[in-house]
Coordinates of C-alpha atoms in Angstrom, one line a residue:
M35 CA 87.1 81.9 178.7
P36 CA 86.5 79.9 175.4
S37 CA 85.8 81.7 172.3
L38 CA 82.2 80.5 171.0
L39 CA 83.8 79.2 167.5
Q40 CA 86.0 77.1 170.4
K41 CA 83.0 76.3 171.9
L42 CA 81.4 74.8 169.1
L43 CA 84.3 73.1 168.5
L44 CA 83.9 71.6 172.1
G45 CA 80.9 70.3 172.0
I46 CA 79.9 72.3 175.4
P47 CA 81.3 75.4 177.2
L48 CA 84.3 75.2 180.0
A49 CA 81.4 76.0 183.0
C50 CA 80.8 72.1 182.3
L51 CA 84.4 71.4 184.8
A52 CA 82.0 72.2 187.7
T53 CA 79.1 70.0 186.9
G54 CA 80.8 66.2 187.5
H55 CA 81.6 65.7 183.9
A56 CA 84.9 64.6 183.0
L57 CA 87.6 66.3 182.5
T58 CA 88.3 64.9 179.4
D59 CA 85.0 64.7 178.0
S60 CA 84.7 68.3 178.4
V61 CA 87.9 70.1 177.3
S62 CA 89.5 70.5 173.6
S63 CA 93.0 69.0 173.5
N64 CA 93.8 72.3 172.6
Y65 CA 92.5 74.3 175.5
K66 CA 95.5 75.4 177.3
I67 CA 95.8 75.9 181.3
D68 CA 98.4 78.4 182.3
V69 CA 100.3 77.4 185.5
H70 CA 102.7 79.5 185.1
S71 CA 101.6 83.4 185.4
H72 CA 102.6 86.5 187.8
V73 CA 100.4 88.8 190.2
V74 CA 101.5 92.1 191.3
P75 CA 98.8 93.6 193.3
P76 CA 99.3 97.3 194.7
I77 CA 99.4 95.9 197.9
W78 CA 102.1 93.4 197.3
R79 CA 104.0 96.1 195.4
E80 CA 103.5 98.8 198.5
E81 CA 105.2 96.4 200.4
L82 CA 108.5 95.3 198.8
I83 CA 108.6 99.4 198.4
S84 CA 108.0 99.8 202.2
A85 CA 110.6 96.3 202.8
G86 CA 114.0 98.5 200.7
Y87 CA 113.1 98.2 197.3
P88 CA 115.2 100.2 195.1
V89 CA 112.5 102.4 193.0
K90 CA 115.2 104.0 190.1
N91 CA 113.0 106.3 188.0
G92 CA 109.8 105.2 189.1
T93 CA 110.1 101.4 188.3
L94 CA 110.5 99.6 191.1
Y95 CA 113.8 96.9 190.8
T96 CA 113.4 93.7 192.6
D97 CA 116.6 91.3 191.9
G98 CA 117.7 93.2 190.3
F99 CA 115.1 92.6 187.5
P100 CA 112.0 95.6 186.8
V101 CA 108.9 94.8 188.8
S102 CA 105.8 94.6 186.1
N103 CA 103.6 98.2 185.8
W104 CA 100.8 94.5 186.8
T105 CA 96.7 95.2 186.9
L106 CA 93.9 93.0 186.9
D107 CA 92.3 95.0 183.5
S108 CA 96.2 94.7 181.7
H109 CA 95.6 90.6 182.9
I110 CA 92.3 90.3 181.2
T111 CA 93.5 92.2 177.9
T112 CA 96.0 90.9 177.4
M113 CA 94.6 86.4 177.2
N114 CA 91.0 88.3 175.7
S115 CA 94.0 89.7 173.4
L116 CA 95.5 86.2 172.9
E117 CA 92.2 84.0 172.7
A118 CA 90.4 87.0 170.3
K119 CA 93.7 86.1 167.7
K120 CA 92.8 82.7 167.7
A121 CA 89.3 82.7 167.0
K122 CA 90.1 85.7 164.0
S123 CA 92.6 82.7 162.7
L124 CA 89.7 80.1 163.3
A125 CA 87.9 82.0 161.4
R126 CA 89.8 82.9 158.1
R127 CA 90.8 79.7 157.6
V128 CA 87.0 78.3 157.9
N129 CA 86.4 81.5 155.7
L130 CA 89.3 80.6 153.0
Q131 CA 87.9 76.5 152.7
L132 CA 84.4 78.3 152.1
H133 CA 85.4 80.3 149.5
K134 CA 87.5 77.6 147.9
Y135 CA 84.6 75.6 148.1
T136 CA 82.1 78.2 146.3
R137 CA 84.4 78.6 143.3
T138 CA 84.7 75.3 142.8
Y139 CA 81.1 74.9 142.5
P140 CA 80.4 78.4 141.5
T141 CA 75.9 77.7 140.6
R142 CA 75.4 74.9 143.9
L143 CA 77.4 76.8 146.9
G144 CA 77.4 79.7 148.4
A145 CA 79.2 81.1 151.5
L146 CA 78.4 83.0 154.1
C147 CA 81.5 84.4 156.1
L148 CA 81.9 82.9 160.1
L149 CA 83.2 86.1 162.4
P150 CA 85.5 85.2 165.4
L151 CA 83.2 87.7 167.9
P152 CA 82.4 88.1 170.4
Y153 CA 85.4 89.9 169.5
V154 CA 84.4 92.6 167.5
D155 CA 87.0 94.8 165.7
E156 CA 88.5 91.1 164.3
A157 CA 84.6 90.3 163.6
V158 CA 84.3 93.7 161.1
E159 CA 87.2 93.1 159.9
E160 CA 86.7 89.2 158.9
L161 CA 83.6 90.8 157.6
K162 CA 84.6 93.4 155.5
F163 CA 87.6 91.1 153.8
C164 CA 84.2 88.5 153.4
L165 CA 82.0 90.5 151.5
D166 CA 83.9 93.3 150.1
T167 CA 86.8 91.1 149.2
L168 CA 86.1 87.2 148.7
G169 CA 82.4 88.5 147.4
F170 CA 80.4 85.5 150.3
V171 CA 76.2 86.2 149.9
G172 CA 76.3 86.9 153.0
V173 CA 77.4 86.2 156.8
G174 CA 75.7 83.8 159.5
L175 CA 75.6 85.2 162.6
Y176 CA 75.0 83.6 166.9
T177 CA 72.4 84.1 169.1
N178 CA 75.2 84.4 171.3
A179 CA 78.8 84.4 171.5
N180 CA 80.2 83.5 175.0
G181 CA 76.6 85.4 176.7
T182 CA 77.3 87.2 174.2
Y183 CA 74.1 87.8 172.5
L184 CA 72.9 89.5 169.4
G185 CA 70.9 93.5 170.1
D186 CA 74.6 93.6 173.2
K187 CA 75.2 97.2 172.3
S188 CA 78.7 96.2 171.8
L189 CA 78.2 94.9 167.9
D190 CA 76.0 97.9 166.5
P191 CA 79.6 98.0 164.8
V192 CA 79.0 95.0 163.4
F193 CA 75.4 95.3 162.5
S194 CA 76.6 99.3 161.2
A195 CA 79.4 97.2 158.6
L196 CA 76.1 94.9 157.9
D197 CA 73.7 97.8 156.6
K198 CA 76.1 99.9 155.0
R199 CA 76.9 96.4 153.0
N200 CA 72.9 96.0 152.7
A201 CA 74.5 91.7 153.4
S202 CA 71.9 89.4 154.5
V203 CA 72.8 87.3 157.3
F204 CA 72.4 84.4 159.2
V205 CA 71.6 83.3 162.7
H206 CA 71.8 79.8 164.0
P207 CA 71.3 78.9 167.7
A208 CA 74.3 78.4 170.6
S209 CA 73.9 76.6 173.8
P210 CA 73.0 79.3 176.9
E211 CA 76.0 80.1 179.0
C212 CA 73.6 78.3 181.7
T213 CA 73.8 75.1 179.5
S214 CA 73.1 73.4 182.9
V215 CA 68.8 74.3 182.4
A216 CA 69.0 71.3 179.8
N217 CA 68.6 69.0 181.9
G218 CA 71.6 67.0 180.7
W219 CA 69.8 66.9 177.5
P220 CA 71.4 67.9 174.1
I221 CA 71.0 71.7 174.6
P222 CA 69.9 71.3 170.8
M223 CA 66.4 69.5 171.7
T224 CA 65.0 73.2 173.2
E225 CA 67.3 75.1 174.5
Y226 CA 68.6 75.8 170.7
P227 CA 64.4 77.4 169.8
F228 CA 64.7 79.1 173.1
D229 CA 67.9 80.4 172.8
T230 CA 66.9 81.9 169.5
V231 CA 63.8 83.5 171.4
R232 CA 66.4 85.4 173.8
A233 CA 68.1 86.8 171.0
I234 CA 64.8 88.4 168.6
E235 CA 63.4 88.9 172.0
N236 CA 67.4 90.7 173.2
M237 CA 66.8 92.5 169.7
L238 CA 63.7 94.1 170.1
L239 CA 64.1 95.4 174.4
T240 CA 68.1 96.8 173.6
G241 CA 66.1 98.6 170.6
Q242 CA 69.3 97.3 168.7
R243 CA 66.5 96.3 165.9
A244 CA 64.7 99.2 165.3
Q245 CA 68.4 101.0 164.8
Y246 CA 69.3 98.3 161.9
P247 CA 65.3 97.9 160.3
D248 CA 66.4 96.4 156.8
I249 CA 68.8 93.8 157.5
K250 CA 67.6 90.7 155.9
M251 CA 68.2 87.9 158.9
I252 CA 66.5 84.4 158.5
F253 CA 66.3 83.1 161.8
A254 CA 66.8 79.1 161.8
H255 CA 64.2 76.4 163.1
G256 CA 61.1 77.8 161.7
G257 CA 61.8 81.0 164.5
G258 CA 62.0 78.3 167.1
A259 CA 59.2 79.7 169.8
I260 CA 59.3 83.4 168.6
P261 CA 56.1 82.0 166.9
F262 CA 54.2 81.1 170.2
L263 CA 56.0 84.1 172.5
A264 CA 55.5 87.0 170.0
T265 CA 52.4 88.6 171.8
R266 CA 53.6 87.3 175.8
I267 CA 56.7 89.7 174.8
A268 CA 55.1 92.3 173.3
G269 CA 52.7 92.5 175.6
M270 CA 55.7 92.3 178.7
A271 CA 57.9 94.9 176.3
S272 CA 54.7 97.9 176.9
L273 CA 55.2 97.8 180.1
P274 CA 57.0 101.3 181.1
W275 CA 60.0 99.8 183.6
L276 CA 60.6 97.2 180.6
G277 CA 60.6 100.4 178.1
G278 CA 57.3 101.2 177.4
L279 CA 57.1 100.1 173.8
S280 CA 54.4 100.2 171.6
V281 CA 52.3 96.2 171.0
P282 CA 51.7 96.2 167.8
E283 CA 55.6 97.5 166.7
S284 CA 56.4 95.6 168.5
L285 CA 55.3 92.3 167.3
A286 CA 56.1 93.8 163.5
Q287 CA 59.4 94.1 165.2
L288 CA 59.1 90.6 166.1
A289 CA 57.5 89.0 163.3
G290 CA 59.9 91.4 161.2
Y291 CA 62.5 88.6 159.3
Y292 CA 62.4 85.7 157.3
F293 CA 62.7 81.7 159.0
D294 CA 63.8 78.9 157.9
T295 CA 62.3 75.2 157.8
A296 CA 64.6 73.2 159.1
A297 CA 63.2 70.8 162.1
S298 CA 60.2 72.8 161.0
T299 CA 58.1 70.6 158.3
S300 CA 55.4 69.1 160.9
A301 CA 51.9 70.4 160.2
I302 CA 51.2 72.3 163.6
Q303 CA 54.7 74.6 163.1
L304 CA 53.7 75.1 159.4
A305 CA 50.6 76.7 160.8
A306 CA 52.3 78.3 163.4
L307 CA 54.9 80.3 161.4
R308 CA 52.5 80.4 158.3
S309 CA 50.5 82.7 160.6
F310 CA 52.7 84.6 162.7
V311 CA 54.9 86.1 159.0
G312 CA 52.9 84.5 156.3
T313 CA 54.8 82.7 153.7
D314 CA 56.7 85.5 151.9
Q315 CA 58.9 85.6 154.9
I316 CA 59.4 81.7 155.1
V317 CA 62.5 79.7 153.8
V318 CA 63.7 76.0 152.9
G319 CA 66.1 74.3 155.6
T320 CA 67.1 70.6 155.8
D321 CA 70.0 71.1 158.3
Y322 CA 71.5 68.7 156.9
P323 CA 73.8 66.6 157.4
Y324 CA 72.8 66.9 161.4
V325 CA 70.0 66.0 159.8
P326 CA 69.8 62.6 157.5
A327 CA 69.2 63.0 154.5
S328 CA 65.7 60.9 154.1
Q329 CA 64.3 62.5 157.2
A330 CA 65.1 66.5 155.3
S331 CA 63.6 64.1 152.4
A332 CA 60.3 63.5 154.0
G333 CA 60.1 66.2 155.2
L334 CA 60.6 68.7 152.1
S335 CA 58.0 66.3 150.5
A336 CA 55.8 67.1 153.1
M337 CA 55.7 70.7 153.8
Q338 CA 52.7 71.6 150.6
V339 CA 50.4 69.5 152.7
N340 CA 51.6 69.8 155.9
G341 CA 51.6 73.5 155.6
N342 CA 48.1 74.0 153.7
F343 CA 51.0 76.2 150.6
T344 CA 49.5 77.1 147.1
T345 CA 51.8 76.0 143.9
V346 CA 52.8 79.9 144.1
E347 CA 53.5 79.3 147.7
M348 CA 55.8 76.9 147.4
G349 CA 57.6 78.6 144.6
Q350 CA 58.3 81.7 147.3
I351 CA 59.5 79.5 149.8
N352 CA 62.1 77.0 147.0
N353 CA 63.7 80.0 146.4
L354 CA 61.8 83.2 145.2
N355 CA 62.3 84.7 149.5
A356 CA 65.6 83.3 149.7
L357 CA 66.5 84.9 146.1
K358 CA 65.4 88.3 147.4
I359 CA 68.0 87.8 150.3
F360 CA 70.6 87.4 148.7
P361 CA 71.6 88.7 146.2
R362 CA 74.8 87.8 145.2
I363 CA 73.2 84.3 144.7
V364 CA 70.7 86.1 142.2
K365 CA 74.2 86.7 140.1
A366 CA 75.9 83.9 141.0
L367 CA 73.2 82.2 138.5
K368 CA 72.9 84.5 135.9
L369 CA 69.2 85.0 136.7
H370 CA 69.3 88.6 135.7

């Protein structure tokens, strides 16, 4: 299974191969299919021994060659290890390039560390390198990495490392594993907003947000559909078989993030967002270059009117809130 980094390069997960898409449209030219690898199931090993093949010092031999002590777990672990190394290498190369950009324009650009998730050990190592050595302003995460959503307990070491460093996080939505839910339409159109909900909801229900409440996190696109669904989620989470969580506490957790305005500058969107979190948790986002500069500029220009924000509130949204989230930007701009 390709890593999230590869999925982003491909644009769609390899699961699409079973949905009728042309192979040349779905698979990167770098994706490798191994047609020659060996398995040695226990039943095969037992038959070899029964057939008289020699066992010397606990090792079975065929044709004078030792038979591998193969297991399915070791096979998958080896595949994962190779995949993790590739993801780690790509993340490191990208992060070094980002660092170079920020050094070229130190008062114009700040970098968010790319992590080779879902490979947790490698991700923690890269996080430490970017924050402790390169001085990145924060870390970038995706709502899910190969189906491992934020909130999954396997990601606790990543969140622990973030918490210890008082690091700030930006979360961008990703494609869900089951892309058929999009009915063939572009994934970002509706699945990005709903994948944001899946991640925020999962962090609530698994208790990961409660475990790491102080990590400052920004979710993209006005939080997707979360301003509209938070009350429903909190109500369901109060049911005994879903944990019996307190509705007010759940709502506080769900609203305990920052949200950017990328593709979320209409009057309806801003009214919902403002009602959900208030102006001190809204930050500017443009989604450039995926949103053209002309469209992004129009959205920025209309934001104050559409959101009925005062000049003081716009100052919070435009920069003050972001400076609270990313103290390293304050240092870079020599504002203290």
